[in-house]
Coordinates of C-alpha atoms in Angstrom, one line a residue:
M1 CA 6.9 -33.1 24.7
V2 CA 9.1 -29.8 24.4
R3 CA 12.1 -30.0 22.4
R4 CA 15.0 -28.8 24.2
R5 CA 17.9 -29.6 22.3
F6 CA 18.6 -28.0 18.8
P7 CA 21.3 -29.0 16.6
V8 CA 23.1 -26.4 14.6
L9 CA 26.0 -27.7 13.1
R10 CA 28.4 -30.5 12.7
V11 CA 32.3 -29.8 12.7
A12 CA 34.6 -32.7 12.2
G13 CA 31.8 -35.4 13.0
I14 CA 30.9 -33.7 16.1
E15 CA 27.5 -32.1 16.6
V16 CA 26.7 -29.0 18.3
A17 CA 23.8 -28.2 19.6
V18 CA 21.8 -25.7 21.7
H19 CA 19.8 -26.3 24.7
L20 CA 16.7 -24.2 25.1
T21 CA 18.2 -22.2 28.1
W22 CA 20.7 -20.9 26.3
F23 CA 18.3 -18.7 24.0
P24 CA 18.1 -16.3 26.7
V25 CA 21.8 -15.5 26.8
L26 CA 21.7 -14.7 23.3
F27 CA 18.9 -12.1 23.8
L28 CA 21.0 -10.9 27.2
V29 CA 24.0 -10.5 25.0
A30 CA 22.1 -8.9 22.0
A31 CA 20.4 -6.6 24.6
A32 CA 23.4 -5.6 25.8
A33 CA 25.0 -4.9 22.6
F34 CA 21.8 -2.6 21.3
T35 CA 22.4 -0.9 24.3
G36 CA 26.0 0.1 23.8
F37 CA 25.3 0.8 20.3
S38 CA 22.5 3.2 20.9
E39 CA 24.7 5.0 22.9
V40 CA 27.5 5.0 20.7
F41 CA 25.3 5.7 17.4
P42 CA 22.1 7.8 19.0
T43 CA 20.8 8.9 15.6
R44 CA 20.8 5.5 13.8
S45 CA 17.8 3.5 13.1
P46 CA 16.7 1.1 15.7
V47 CA 16.8 -1.8 12.8
G48 CA 20.2 -1.2 12.1
L49 CA 20.9 -1.4 15.6
A50 CA 19.3 -4.2 16.2
A51 CA 20.7 -6.0 13.0
L52 CA 24.4 -5.3 14.7
A53 CA 23.6 -6.2 18.1
L54 CA 22.4 -9.5 16.7
A55 CA 25.3 -9.7 14.7
T56 CA 27.3 -9.4 18.1
G57 CA 25.2 -12.5 19.9
I58 CA 26.3 -14.7 16.7
A59 CA 29.9 -14.1 17.3
F60 CA 30.0 -14.5 20.9
F61 CA 27.8 -17.7 20.3
A62 CA 31.0 -18.6 17.5
S63 CA 33.2 -17.7 20.3
L64 CA 31.5 -20.3 22.4
I65 CA 31.4 -23.2 19.9
A66 CA 35.5 -22.3 19.2
H67 CA 36.2 -22.8 22.9
E68 CA 34.4 -26.0 22.9
L69 CA 35.7 -27.4 19.8
A70 CA 39.1 -26.7 21.0
H71 CA 38.3 -29.0 23.9
A72 CA 36.7 -31.6 21.4
A73 CA 39.6 -31.6 19.1
L74 CA 42.3 -32.1 21.5
A75 CA 40.2 -35.0 23.2
N76 CA 40.1 -36.4 20.2
R77 CA 43.5 -36.2 19.4
L78 CA 44.2 -38.0 22.8
G79 CA 41.8 -40.9 22.2
V80 CA 38.6 -39.6 23.8
R81 CA 35.7 -39.7 21.3
V82 CA 33.5 -36.7 21.8
R83 CA 30.0 -37.2 20.0
S84 CA 28.3 -34.1 21.0
I85 CA 28.8 -30.7 22.6
L86 CA 25.7 -29.1 24.0
L87 CA 25.5 -25.2 25.0
F88 CA 23.4 -24.3 27.8
M89 CA 22.7 -21.5 29.9
F90 CA 25.9 -22.0 32.2
G91 CA 28.4 -23.1 29.5
G92 CA 29.1 -26.1 27.4
V93 CA 29.2 -30.3 27.9
A94 CA 30.7 -32.8 25.8
E95 CA 29.0 -36.0 25.3
I96 CA 31.9 -38.7 24.9
D97 CA 32.0 -42.0 23.8
G98 CA 33.6 -44.6 25.8
E99 CA 36.3 -44.0 28.3
E100 CA 37.9 -40.9 29.9
A101 CA 41.4 -39.7 29.2
A102 CA 44.2 -42.2 29.8
T103 CA 46.0 -40.2 31.9
P104 CA 45.8 -37.2 34.3
S105 CA 48.1 -35.2 32.1
A106 CA 45.6 -35.8 29.2
E107 CA 42.6 -34.8 31.6
V108 CA 44.5 -31.4 32.6
A109 CA 45.5 -30.7 28.9
I110 CA 41.7 -31.4 27.7
A111 CA 40.6 -29.1 30.4
L112 CA 42.9 -26.3 29.8
V113 CA 42.9 -25.7 26.0
G114 CA 39.3 -24.3 25.8
P115 CA 40.3 -21.8 28.1
A116 CA 43.8 -21.4 25.9
M117 CA 41.7 -21.0 22.8
S118 CA 39.5 -18.1 24.3
V119 CA 42.5 -16.3 25.9
R120 CA 44.2 -16.8 22.2
S121 CA 41.4 -15.3 20.6
E122 CA 41.5 -12.1 23.7
E123 CA 45.1 -11.1 22.2
H124 CA 43.1 -10.1 19.3
T125 CA 40.1 -8.8 20.7
S126 CA 41.2 -5.0 20.7
E127 CA 42.0 -5.4 17.0
L128 CA 38.7 -6.9 16.2
Q129 CA 37.2 -4.5 18.4
S130 CA 38.6 -1.8 16.6
L131 CA 37.9 -3.2 13.4
A132 CA 34.1 -3.8 14.3
Y133 CA 33.8 -0.3 15.7
L134 CA 35.2 1.3 12.1
V135 CA 33.0 -1.0 10.1
C136 CA 29.8 -0.2 12.5
R137 CA 31.0 3.8 11.9
L138 CA 31.1 3.2 8.2
L139 CA 27.9 1.1 7.8
L140 CA 25.6 3.7 10.5
E141 CA 27.3 7.3 9.5
K142 CA 25.0 9.8 7.9
K143 CA 25.9 9.8 4.4

């Protein structure tokens, strides 16, 4: 039997796992980053570029976890117990215990807080991209 769910961490009692179908997403993100880094730093070693590409894939993974944990944190605060989060190829899904949200407005709030977290993170993306670019230049410049 093939194991399809791989627990990766636990945050505030919520297990976060990845499904087998998520690994191709990580590969595609890392491959795209590798291609981009290769164009920006054409003289650098493929090993260094691959390490940066993998770090980019991990940062993407962390942003997905933050998005899903925002949903879970508000759900827990509003009385909807979230047991686990599963990331798979097309997004994430939460496993809840018991009842759903008590009111439609609570349900809407839980649904919107994840994208709000992503938008809030996006506000700082240009600064983070600039910082990442500077770090990459420092790491990959010829000495």
